[in-house]
PDB file of N, CA and C in Angstrom:
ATOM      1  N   UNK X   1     -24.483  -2.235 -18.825  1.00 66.00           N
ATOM      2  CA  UNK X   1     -24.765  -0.892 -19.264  1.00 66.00           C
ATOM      3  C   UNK X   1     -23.491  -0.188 -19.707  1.00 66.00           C
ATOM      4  N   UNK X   2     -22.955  -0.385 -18.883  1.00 75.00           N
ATOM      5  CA  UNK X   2     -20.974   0.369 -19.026  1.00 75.00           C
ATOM      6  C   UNK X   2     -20.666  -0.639 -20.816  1.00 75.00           C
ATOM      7  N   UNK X   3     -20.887  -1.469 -21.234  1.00 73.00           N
ATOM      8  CA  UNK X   3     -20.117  -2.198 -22.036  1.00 73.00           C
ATOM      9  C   UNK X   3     -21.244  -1.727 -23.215  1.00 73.00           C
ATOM     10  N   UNK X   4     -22.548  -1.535 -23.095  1.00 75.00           N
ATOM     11  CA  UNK X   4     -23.122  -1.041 -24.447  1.00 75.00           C
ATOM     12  C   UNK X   4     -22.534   0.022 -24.153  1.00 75.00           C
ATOM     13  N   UNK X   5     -22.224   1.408 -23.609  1.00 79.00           N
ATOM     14  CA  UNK X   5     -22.144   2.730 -23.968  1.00 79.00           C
ATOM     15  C   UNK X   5     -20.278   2.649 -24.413  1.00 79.00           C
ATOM     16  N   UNK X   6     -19.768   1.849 -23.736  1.00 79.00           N
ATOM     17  CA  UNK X   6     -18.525   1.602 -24.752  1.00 79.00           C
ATOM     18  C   UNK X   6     -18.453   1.172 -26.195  1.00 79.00           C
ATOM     19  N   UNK X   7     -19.729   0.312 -26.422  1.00 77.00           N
ATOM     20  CA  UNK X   7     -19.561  -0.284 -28.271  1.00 77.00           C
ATOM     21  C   UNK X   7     -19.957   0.785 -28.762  1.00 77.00           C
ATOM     22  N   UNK X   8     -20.700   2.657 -28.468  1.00 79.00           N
ATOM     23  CA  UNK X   8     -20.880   2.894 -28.845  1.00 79.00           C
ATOM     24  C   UNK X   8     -19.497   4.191 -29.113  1.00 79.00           C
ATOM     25  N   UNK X   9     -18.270   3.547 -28.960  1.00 83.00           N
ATOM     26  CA  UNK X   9     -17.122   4.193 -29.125  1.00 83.00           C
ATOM     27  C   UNK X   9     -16.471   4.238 -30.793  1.00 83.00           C
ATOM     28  N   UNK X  10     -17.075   2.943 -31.100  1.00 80.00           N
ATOM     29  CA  UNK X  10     -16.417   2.417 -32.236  1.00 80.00           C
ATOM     30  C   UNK X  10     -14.733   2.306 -32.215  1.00 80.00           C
ATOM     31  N   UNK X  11     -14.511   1.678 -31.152  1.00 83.00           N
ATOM     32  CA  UNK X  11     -13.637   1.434 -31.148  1.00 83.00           C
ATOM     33  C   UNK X  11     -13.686  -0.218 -30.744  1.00 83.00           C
ATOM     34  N   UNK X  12     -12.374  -0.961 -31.119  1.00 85.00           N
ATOM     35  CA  UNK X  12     -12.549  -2.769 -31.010  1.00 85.00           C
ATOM     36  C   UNK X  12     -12.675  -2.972 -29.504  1.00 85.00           C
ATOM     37  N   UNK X  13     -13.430  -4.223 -29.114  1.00 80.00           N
ATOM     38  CA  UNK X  13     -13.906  -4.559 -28.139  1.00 80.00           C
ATOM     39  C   UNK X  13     -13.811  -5.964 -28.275  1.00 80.00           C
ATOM     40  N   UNK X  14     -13.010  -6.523 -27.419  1.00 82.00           N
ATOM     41  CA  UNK X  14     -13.406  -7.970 -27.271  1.00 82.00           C
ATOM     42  C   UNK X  14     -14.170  -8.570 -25.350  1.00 82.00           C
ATOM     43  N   UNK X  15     -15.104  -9.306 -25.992  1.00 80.00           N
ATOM     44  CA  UNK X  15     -15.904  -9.582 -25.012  1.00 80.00           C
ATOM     45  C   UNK X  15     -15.352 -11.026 -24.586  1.00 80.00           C
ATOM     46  N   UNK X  16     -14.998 -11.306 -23.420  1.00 84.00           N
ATOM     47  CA  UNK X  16     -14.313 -12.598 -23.117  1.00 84.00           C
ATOM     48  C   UNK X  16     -15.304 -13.290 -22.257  1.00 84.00           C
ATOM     49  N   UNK X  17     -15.969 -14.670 -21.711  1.00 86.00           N
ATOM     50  CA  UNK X  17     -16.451 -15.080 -21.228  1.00 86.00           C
ATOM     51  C   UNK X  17     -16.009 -15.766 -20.246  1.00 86.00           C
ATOM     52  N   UNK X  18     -16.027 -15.398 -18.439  1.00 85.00           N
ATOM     53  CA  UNK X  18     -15.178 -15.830 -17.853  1.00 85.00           C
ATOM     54  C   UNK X  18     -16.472 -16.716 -17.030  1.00 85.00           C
ATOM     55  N   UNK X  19     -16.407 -18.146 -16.799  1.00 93.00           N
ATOM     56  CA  UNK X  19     -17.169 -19.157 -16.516  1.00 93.00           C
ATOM     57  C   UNK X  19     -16.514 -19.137 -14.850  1.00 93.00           C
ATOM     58  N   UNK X  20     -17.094 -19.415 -13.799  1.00 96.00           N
ATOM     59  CA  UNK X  20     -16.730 -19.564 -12.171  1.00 96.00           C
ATOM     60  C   UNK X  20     -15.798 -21.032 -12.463  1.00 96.00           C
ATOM     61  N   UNK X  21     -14.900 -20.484 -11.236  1.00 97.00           N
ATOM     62  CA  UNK X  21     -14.222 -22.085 -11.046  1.00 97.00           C
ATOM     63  C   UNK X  21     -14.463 -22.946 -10.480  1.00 97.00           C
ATOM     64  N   UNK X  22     -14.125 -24.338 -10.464  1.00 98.00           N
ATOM     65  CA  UNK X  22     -14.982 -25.630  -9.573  1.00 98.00           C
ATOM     66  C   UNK X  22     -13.798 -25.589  -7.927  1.00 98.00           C
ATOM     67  N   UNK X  23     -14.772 -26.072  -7.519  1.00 97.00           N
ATOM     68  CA  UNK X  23     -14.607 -26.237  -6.103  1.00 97.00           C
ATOM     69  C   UNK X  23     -12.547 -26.978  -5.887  1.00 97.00           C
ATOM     70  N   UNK X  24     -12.645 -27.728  -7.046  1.00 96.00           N
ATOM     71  CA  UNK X  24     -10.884 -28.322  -7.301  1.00 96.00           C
ATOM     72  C   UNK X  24      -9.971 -27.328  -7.702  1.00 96.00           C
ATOM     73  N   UNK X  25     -10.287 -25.852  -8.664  1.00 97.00           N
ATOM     74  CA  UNK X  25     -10.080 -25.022  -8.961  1.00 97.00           C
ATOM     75  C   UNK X  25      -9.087 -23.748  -8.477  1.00 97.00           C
ATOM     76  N   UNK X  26     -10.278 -23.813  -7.144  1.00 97.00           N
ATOM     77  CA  UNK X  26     -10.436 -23.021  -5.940  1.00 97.00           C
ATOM     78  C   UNK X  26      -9.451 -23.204  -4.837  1.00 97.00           C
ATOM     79  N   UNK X  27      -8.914 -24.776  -4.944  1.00 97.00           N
ATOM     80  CA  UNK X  27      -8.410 -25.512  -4.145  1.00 97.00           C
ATOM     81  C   UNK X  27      -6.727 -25.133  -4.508  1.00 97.00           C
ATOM     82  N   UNK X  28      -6.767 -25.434  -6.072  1.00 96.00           N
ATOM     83  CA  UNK X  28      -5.391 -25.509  -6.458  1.00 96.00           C
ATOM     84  C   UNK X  28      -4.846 -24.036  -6.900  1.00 96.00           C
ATOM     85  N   UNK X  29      -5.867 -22.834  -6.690  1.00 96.00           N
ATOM     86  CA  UNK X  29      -5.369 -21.834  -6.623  1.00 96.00           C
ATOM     87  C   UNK X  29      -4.820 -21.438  -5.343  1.00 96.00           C
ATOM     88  N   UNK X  30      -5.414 -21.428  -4.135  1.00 96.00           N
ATOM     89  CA  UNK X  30      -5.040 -21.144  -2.657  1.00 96.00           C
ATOM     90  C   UNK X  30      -3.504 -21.943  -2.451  1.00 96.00           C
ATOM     91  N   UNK X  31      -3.719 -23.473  -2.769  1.00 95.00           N
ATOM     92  CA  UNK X  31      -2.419 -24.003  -2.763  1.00 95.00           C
ATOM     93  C   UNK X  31      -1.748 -23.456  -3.153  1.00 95.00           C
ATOM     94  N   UNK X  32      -1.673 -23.385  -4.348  1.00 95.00           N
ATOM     95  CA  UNK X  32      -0.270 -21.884  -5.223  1.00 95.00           C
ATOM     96  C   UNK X  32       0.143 -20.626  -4.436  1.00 95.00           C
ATOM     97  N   UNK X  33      -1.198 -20.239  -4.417  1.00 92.00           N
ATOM     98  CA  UNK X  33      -0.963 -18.706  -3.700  1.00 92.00           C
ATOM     99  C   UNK X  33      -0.306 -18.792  -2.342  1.00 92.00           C
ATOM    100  N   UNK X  34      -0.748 -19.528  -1.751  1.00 93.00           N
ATOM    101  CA  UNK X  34      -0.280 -19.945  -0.298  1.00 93.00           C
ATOM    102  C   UNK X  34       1.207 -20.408  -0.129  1.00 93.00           C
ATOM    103  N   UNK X  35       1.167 -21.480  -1.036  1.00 92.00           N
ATOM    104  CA  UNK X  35       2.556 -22.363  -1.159  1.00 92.00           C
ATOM    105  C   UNK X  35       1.667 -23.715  -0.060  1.00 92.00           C
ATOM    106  N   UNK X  36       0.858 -24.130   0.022  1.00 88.00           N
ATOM    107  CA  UNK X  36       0.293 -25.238   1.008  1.00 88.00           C
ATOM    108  C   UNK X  36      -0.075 -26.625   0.068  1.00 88.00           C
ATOM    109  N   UNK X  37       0.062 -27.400   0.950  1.00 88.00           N
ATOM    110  CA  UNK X  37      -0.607 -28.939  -0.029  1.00 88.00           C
ATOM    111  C   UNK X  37      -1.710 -29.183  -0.139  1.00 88.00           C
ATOM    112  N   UNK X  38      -2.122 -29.703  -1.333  1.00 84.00           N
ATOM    113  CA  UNK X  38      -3.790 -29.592  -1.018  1.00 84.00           C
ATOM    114  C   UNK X  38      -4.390 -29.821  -0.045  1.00 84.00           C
ATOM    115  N   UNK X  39      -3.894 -31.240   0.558  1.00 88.00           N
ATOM    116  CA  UNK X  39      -5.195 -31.332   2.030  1.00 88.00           C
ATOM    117  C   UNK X  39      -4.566 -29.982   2.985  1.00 88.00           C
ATOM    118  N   UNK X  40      -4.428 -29.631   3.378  1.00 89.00           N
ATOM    119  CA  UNK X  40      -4.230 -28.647   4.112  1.00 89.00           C
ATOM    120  C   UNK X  40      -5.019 -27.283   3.559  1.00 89.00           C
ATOM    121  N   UNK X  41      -4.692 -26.988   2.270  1.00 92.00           N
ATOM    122  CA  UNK X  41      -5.746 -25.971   1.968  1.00 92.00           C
ATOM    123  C   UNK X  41      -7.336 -26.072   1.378  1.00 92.00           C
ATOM    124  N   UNK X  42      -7.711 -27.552   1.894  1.00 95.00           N
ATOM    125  CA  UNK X  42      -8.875 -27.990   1.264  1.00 95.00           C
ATOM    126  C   UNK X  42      -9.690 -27.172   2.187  1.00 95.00           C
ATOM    127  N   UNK X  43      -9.658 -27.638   3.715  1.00 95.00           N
ATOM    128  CA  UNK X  43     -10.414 -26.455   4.433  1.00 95.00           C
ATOM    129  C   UNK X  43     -10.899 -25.017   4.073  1.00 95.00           C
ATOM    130  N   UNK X  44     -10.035 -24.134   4.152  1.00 96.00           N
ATOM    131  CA  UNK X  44     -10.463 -23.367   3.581  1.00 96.00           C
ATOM    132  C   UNK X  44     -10.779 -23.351   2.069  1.00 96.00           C
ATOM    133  N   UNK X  45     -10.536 -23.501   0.946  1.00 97.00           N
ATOM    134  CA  UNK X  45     -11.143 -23.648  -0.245  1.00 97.00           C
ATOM    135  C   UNK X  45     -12.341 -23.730  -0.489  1.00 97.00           C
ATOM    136  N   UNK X  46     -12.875 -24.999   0.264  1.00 96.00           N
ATOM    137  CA  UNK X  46     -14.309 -25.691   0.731  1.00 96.00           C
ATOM    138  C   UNK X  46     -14.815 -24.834   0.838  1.00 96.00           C
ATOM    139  N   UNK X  47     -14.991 -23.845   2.105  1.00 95.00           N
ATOM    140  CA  UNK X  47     -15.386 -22.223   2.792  1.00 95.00           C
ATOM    141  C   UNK X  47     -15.488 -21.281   1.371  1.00 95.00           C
ATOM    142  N   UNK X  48     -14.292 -21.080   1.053  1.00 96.00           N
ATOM    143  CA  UNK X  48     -14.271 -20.094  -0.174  1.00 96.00           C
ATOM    144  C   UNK X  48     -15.078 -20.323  -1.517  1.00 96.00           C
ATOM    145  N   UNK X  49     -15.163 -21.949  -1.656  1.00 96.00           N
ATOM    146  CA  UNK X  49     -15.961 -21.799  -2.898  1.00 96.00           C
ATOM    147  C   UNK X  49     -17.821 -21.932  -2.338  1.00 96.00           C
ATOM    148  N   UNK X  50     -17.945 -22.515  -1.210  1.00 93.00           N
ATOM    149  CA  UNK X  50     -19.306 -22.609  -0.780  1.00 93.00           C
ATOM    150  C   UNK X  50     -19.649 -20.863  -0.726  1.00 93.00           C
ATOM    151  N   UNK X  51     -18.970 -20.229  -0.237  1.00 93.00           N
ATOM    152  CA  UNK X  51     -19.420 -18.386  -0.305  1.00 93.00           C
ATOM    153  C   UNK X  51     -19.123 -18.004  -1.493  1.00 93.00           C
ATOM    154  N   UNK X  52     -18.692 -18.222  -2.401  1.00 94.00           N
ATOM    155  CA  UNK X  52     -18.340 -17.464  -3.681  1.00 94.00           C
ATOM    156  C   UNK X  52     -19.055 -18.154  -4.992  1.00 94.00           C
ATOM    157  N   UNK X  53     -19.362 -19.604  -4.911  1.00 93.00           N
ATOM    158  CA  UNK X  53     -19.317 -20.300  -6.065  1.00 93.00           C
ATOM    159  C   UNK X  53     -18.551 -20.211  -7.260  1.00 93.00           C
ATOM    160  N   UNK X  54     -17.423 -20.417  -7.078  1.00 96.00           N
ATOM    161  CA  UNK X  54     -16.404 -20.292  -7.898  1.00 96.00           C
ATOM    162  C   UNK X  54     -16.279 -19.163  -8.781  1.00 96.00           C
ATOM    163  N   UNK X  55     -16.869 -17.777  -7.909  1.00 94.00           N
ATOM    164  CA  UNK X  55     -16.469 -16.612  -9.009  1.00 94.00           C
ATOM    165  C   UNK X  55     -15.219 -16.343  -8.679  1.00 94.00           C
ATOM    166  N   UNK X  56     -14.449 -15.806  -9.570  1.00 94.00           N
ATOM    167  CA  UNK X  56     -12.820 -15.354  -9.578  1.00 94.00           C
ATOM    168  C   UNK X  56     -13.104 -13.847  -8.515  1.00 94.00           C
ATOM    169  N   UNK X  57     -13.718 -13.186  -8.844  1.00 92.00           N
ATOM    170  CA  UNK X  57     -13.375 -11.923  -8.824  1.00 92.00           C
ATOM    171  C   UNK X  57     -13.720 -11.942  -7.066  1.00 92.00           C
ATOM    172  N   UNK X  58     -14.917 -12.913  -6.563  1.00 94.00           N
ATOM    173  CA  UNK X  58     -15.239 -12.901  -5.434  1.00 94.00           C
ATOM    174  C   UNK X  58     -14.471 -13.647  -4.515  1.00 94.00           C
ATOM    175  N   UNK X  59     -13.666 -14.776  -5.232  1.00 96.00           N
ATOM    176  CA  UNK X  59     -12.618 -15.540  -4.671  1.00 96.00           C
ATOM    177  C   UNK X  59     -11.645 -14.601  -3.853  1.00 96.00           C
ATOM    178  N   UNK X  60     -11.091 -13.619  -4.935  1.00 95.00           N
ATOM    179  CA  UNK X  60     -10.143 -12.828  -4.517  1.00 95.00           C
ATOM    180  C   UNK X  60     -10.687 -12.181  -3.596  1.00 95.00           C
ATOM    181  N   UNK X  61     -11.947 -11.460  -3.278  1.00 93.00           N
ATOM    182  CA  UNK X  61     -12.607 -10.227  -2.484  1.00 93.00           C
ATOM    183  C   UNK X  61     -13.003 -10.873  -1.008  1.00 93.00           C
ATOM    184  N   UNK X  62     -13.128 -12.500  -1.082  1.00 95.00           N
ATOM    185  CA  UNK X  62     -13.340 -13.150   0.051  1.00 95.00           C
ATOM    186  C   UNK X  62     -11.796 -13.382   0.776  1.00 95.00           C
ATOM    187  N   UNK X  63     -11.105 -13.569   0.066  1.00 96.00           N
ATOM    188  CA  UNK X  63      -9.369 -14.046   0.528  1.00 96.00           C
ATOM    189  C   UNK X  63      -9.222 -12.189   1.160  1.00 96.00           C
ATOM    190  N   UNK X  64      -9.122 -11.568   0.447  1.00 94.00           N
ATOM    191  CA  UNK X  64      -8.929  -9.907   1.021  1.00 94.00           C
ATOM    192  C   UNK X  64      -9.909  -9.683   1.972  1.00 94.00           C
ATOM    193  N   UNK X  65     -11.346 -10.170   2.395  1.00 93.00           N
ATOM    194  CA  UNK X  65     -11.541  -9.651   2.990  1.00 93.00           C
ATOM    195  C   UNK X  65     -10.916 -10.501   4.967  1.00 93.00           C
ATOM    196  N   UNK X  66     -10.805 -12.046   4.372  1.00 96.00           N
ATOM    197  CA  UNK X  66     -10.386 -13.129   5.381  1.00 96.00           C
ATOM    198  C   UNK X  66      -8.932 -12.013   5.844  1.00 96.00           C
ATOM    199  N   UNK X  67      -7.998 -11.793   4.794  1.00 96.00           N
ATOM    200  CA  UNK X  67      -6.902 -11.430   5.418  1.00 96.00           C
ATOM    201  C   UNK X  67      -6.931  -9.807   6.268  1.00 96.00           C
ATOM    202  N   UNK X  68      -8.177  -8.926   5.865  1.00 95.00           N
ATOM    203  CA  UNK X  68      -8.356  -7.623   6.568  1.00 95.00           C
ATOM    204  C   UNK X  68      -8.878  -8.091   7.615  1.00 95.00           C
ATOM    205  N   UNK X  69      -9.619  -8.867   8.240  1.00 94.00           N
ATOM    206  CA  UNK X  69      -9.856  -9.281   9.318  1.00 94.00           C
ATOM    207  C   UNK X  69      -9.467 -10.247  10.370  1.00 94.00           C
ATOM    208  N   UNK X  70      -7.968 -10.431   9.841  1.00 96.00           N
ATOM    209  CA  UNK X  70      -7.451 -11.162  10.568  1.00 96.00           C
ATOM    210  C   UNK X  70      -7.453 -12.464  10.599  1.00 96.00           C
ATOM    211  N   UNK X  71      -8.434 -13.039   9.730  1.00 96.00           N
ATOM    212  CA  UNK X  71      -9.045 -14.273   9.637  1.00 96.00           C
ATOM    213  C   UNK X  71      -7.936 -15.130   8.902  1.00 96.00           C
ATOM    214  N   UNK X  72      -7.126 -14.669   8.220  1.00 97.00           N
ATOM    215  CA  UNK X  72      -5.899 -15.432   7.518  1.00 97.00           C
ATOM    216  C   UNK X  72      -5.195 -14.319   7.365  1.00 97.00           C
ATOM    217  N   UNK X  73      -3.778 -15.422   8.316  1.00 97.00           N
ATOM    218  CA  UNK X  73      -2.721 -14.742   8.604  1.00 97.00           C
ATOM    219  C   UNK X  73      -1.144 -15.440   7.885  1.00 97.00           C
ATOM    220  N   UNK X  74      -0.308 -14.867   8.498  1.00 96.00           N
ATOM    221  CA  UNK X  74       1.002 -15.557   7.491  1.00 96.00           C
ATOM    222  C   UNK X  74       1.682 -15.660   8.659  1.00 96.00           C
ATOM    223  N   UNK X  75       2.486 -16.310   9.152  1.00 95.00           N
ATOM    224  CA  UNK X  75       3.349 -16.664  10.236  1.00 95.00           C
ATOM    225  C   UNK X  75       4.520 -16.424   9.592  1.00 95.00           C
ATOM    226  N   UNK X  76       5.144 -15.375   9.949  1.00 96.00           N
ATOM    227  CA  UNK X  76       6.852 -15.374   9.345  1.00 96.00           C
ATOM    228  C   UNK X  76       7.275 -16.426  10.170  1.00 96.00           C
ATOM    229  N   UNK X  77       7.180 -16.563  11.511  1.00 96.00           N
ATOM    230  CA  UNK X  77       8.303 -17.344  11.947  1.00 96.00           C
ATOM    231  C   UNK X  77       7.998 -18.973  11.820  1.00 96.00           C
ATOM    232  N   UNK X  78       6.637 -19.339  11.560  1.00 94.00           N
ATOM    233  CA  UNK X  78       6.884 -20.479  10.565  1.00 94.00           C
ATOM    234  C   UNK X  78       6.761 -20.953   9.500  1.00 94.00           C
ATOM    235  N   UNK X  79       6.373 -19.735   8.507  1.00 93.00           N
ATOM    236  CA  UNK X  79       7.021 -19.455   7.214  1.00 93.00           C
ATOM    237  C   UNK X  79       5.826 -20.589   6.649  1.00 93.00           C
ATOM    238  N   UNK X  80       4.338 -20.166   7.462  1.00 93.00           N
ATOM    239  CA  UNK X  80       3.126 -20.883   7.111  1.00 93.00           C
ATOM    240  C   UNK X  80       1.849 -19.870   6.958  1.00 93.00           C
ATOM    241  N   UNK X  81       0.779 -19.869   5.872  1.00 96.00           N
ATOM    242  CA  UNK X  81      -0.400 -19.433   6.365  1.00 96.00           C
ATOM    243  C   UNK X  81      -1.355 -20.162   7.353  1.00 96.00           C
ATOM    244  N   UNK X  82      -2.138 -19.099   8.605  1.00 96.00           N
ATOM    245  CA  UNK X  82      -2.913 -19.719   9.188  1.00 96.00           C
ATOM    246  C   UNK X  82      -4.298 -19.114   9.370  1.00 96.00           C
ATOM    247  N   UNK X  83      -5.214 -20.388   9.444  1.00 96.00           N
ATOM    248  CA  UNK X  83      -6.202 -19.994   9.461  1.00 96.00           C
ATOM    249  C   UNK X  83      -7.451 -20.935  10.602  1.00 96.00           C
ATOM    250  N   UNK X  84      -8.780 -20.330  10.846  1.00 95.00           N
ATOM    251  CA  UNK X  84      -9.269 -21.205  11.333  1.00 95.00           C
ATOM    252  C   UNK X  84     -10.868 -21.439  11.323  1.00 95.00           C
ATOM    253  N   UNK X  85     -11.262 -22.401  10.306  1.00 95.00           N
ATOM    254  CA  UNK X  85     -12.808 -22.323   9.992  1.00 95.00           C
ATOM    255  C   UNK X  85     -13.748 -22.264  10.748  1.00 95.00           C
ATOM    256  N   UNK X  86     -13.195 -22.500  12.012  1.00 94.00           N
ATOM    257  CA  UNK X  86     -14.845 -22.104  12.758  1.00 94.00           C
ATOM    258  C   UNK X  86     -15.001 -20.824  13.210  1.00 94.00           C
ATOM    259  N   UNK X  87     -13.667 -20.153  13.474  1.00 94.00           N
ATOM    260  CA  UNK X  87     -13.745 -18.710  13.596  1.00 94.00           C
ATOM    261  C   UNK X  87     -14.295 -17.768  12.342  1.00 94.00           C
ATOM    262  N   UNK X  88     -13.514 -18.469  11.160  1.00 93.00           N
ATOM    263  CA  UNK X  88     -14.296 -18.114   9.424  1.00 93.00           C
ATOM    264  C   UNK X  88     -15.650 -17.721   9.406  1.00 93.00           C
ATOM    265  N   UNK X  89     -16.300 -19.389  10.007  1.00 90.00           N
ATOM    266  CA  UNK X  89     -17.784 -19.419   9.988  1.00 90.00           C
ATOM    267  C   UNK X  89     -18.160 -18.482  10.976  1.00 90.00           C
ATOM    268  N   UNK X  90     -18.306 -18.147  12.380  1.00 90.00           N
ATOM    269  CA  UNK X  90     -18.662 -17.342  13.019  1.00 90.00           C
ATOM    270  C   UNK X  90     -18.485 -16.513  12.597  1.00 90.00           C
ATOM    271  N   UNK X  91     -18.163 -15.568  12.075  1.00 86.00           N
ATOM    272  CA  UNK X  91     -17.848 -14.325  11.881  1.00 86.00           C
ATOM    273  C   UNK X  91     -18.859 -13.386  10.609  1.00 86.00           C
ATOM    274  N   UNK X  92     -19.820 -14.533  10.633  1.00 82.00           N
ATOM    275  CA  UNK X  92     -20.960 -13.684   9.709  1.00 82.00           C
ATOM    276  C   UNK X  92     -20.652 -13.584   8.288  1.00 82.00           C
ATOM    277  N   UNK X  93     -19.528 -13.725   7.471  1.00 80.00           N
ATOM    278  CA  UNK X  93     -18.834 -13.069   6.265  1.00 80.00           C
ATOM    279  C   UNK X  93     -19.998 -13.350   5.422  1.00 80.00           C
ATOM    280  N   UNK X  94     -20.667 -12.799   4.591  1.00 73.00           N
ATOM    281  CA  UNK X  94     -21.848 -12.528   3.670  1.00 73.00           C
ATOM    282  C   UNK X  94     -22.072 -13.908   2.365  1.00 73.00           C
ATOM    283  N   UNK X  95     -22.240 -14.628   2.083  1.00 72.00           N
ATOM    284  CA  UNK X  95     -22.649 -15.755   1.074  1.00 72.00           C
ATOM    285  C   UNK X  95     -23.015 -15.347  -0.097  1.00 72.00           C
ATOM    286  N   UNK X  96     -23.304 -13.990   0.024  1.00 67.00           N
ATOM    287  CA  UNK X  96     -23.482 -13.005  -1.474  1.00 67.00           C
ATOM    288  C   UNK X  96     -22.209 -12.247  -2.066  1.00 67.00           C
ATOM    289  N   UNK X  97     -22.471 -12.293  -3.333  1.00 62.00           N
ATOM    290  CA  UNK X  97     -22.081 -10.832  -4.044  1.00 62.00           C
ATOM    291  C   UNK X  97     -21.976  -9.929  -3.666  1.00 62.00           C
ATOM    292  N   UNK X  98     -23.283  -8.987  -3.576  1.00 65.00           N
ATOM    293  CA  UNK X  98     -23.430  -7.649  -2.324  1.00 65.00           C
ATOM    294  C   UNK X  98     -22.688  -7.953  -1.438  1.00 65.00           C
ATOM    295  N   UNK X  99     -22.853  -8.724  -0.521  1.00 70.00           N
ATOM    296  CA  UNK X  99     -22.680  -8.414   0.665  1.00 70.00           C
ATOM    297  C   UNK X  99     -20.725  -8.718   0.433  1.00 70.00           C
ATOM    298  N   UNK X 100     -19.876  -9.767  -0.024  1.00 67.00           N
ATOM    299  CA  UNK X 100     -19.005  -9.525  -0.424  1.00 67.00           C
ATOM    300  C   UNK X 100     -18.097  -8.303  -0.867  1.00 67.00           C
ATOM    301  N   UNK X 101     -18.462  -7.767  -1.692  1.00 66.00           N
ATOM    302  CA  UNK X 101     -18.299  -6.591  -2.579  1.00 66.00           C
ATOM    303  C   UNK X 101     -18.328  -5.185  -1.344  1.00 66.00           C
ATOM    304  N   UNK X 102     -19.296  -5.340  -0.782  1.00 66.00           N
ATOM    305  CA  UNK X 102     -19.377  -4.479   0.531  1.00 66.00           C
ATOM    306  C   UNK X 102     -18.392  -4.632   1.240  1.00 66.00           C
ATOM    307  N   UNK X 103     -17.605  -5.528   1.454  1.00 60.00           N
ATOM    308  CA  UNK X 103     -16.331  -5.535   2.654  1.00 60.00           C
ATOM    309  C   UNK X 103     -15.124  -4.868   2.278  1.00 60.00           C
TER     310      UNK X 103
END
């Protein structure tokens, strides 16, 4: 709705098509972001893309909401992220959009 009442600006608009990322995707972004090797950040990845299905925008909103709750942390003093999937899984975090977007 927001993007028709913008074409009706007449002003240029480019519409970009952003496709979800694959589950390998997901994997080799956390690695980056993290600084971790893949098997180590496959765990969580796994978690992140099974709740998100490789949307970007929810990727990020699931990682923000893991780190507001404590759920992923950064260890200065061993200069590691940590985390732990069964606490992940317990913790209810939503498998939707909505419910995502809500946290």
């Amino acid at each position: 709705a927001h993007l028709q009442y913008m074409k009706g600006w007449k002003i240029p608009l480019t519409e970009i098509q952003v496709g979800n990322l694959t589950k390998d995707e997901v994997n080799t972004l956390l690695s980056d972001v993290m600084n971790e090797s893949f098997p180590r950040s496959k765990s969580l990845s796994n978690v992140v893309y099974r709740k998100t299905c490789g949307n970007a925008l929810l990727v990020k909103q699931l990682i923000m909401t893991l780190w507001n709750e404590g759920l992923l942390v950064f260890s200065f003093h061993d200069r590691i992220w940590r985390w732990n999937i069964k606490l992940i899984e317990s913790k209810g975090i939503p498998d939707d959009a909505a419910g995502l977007m809500a946290k």
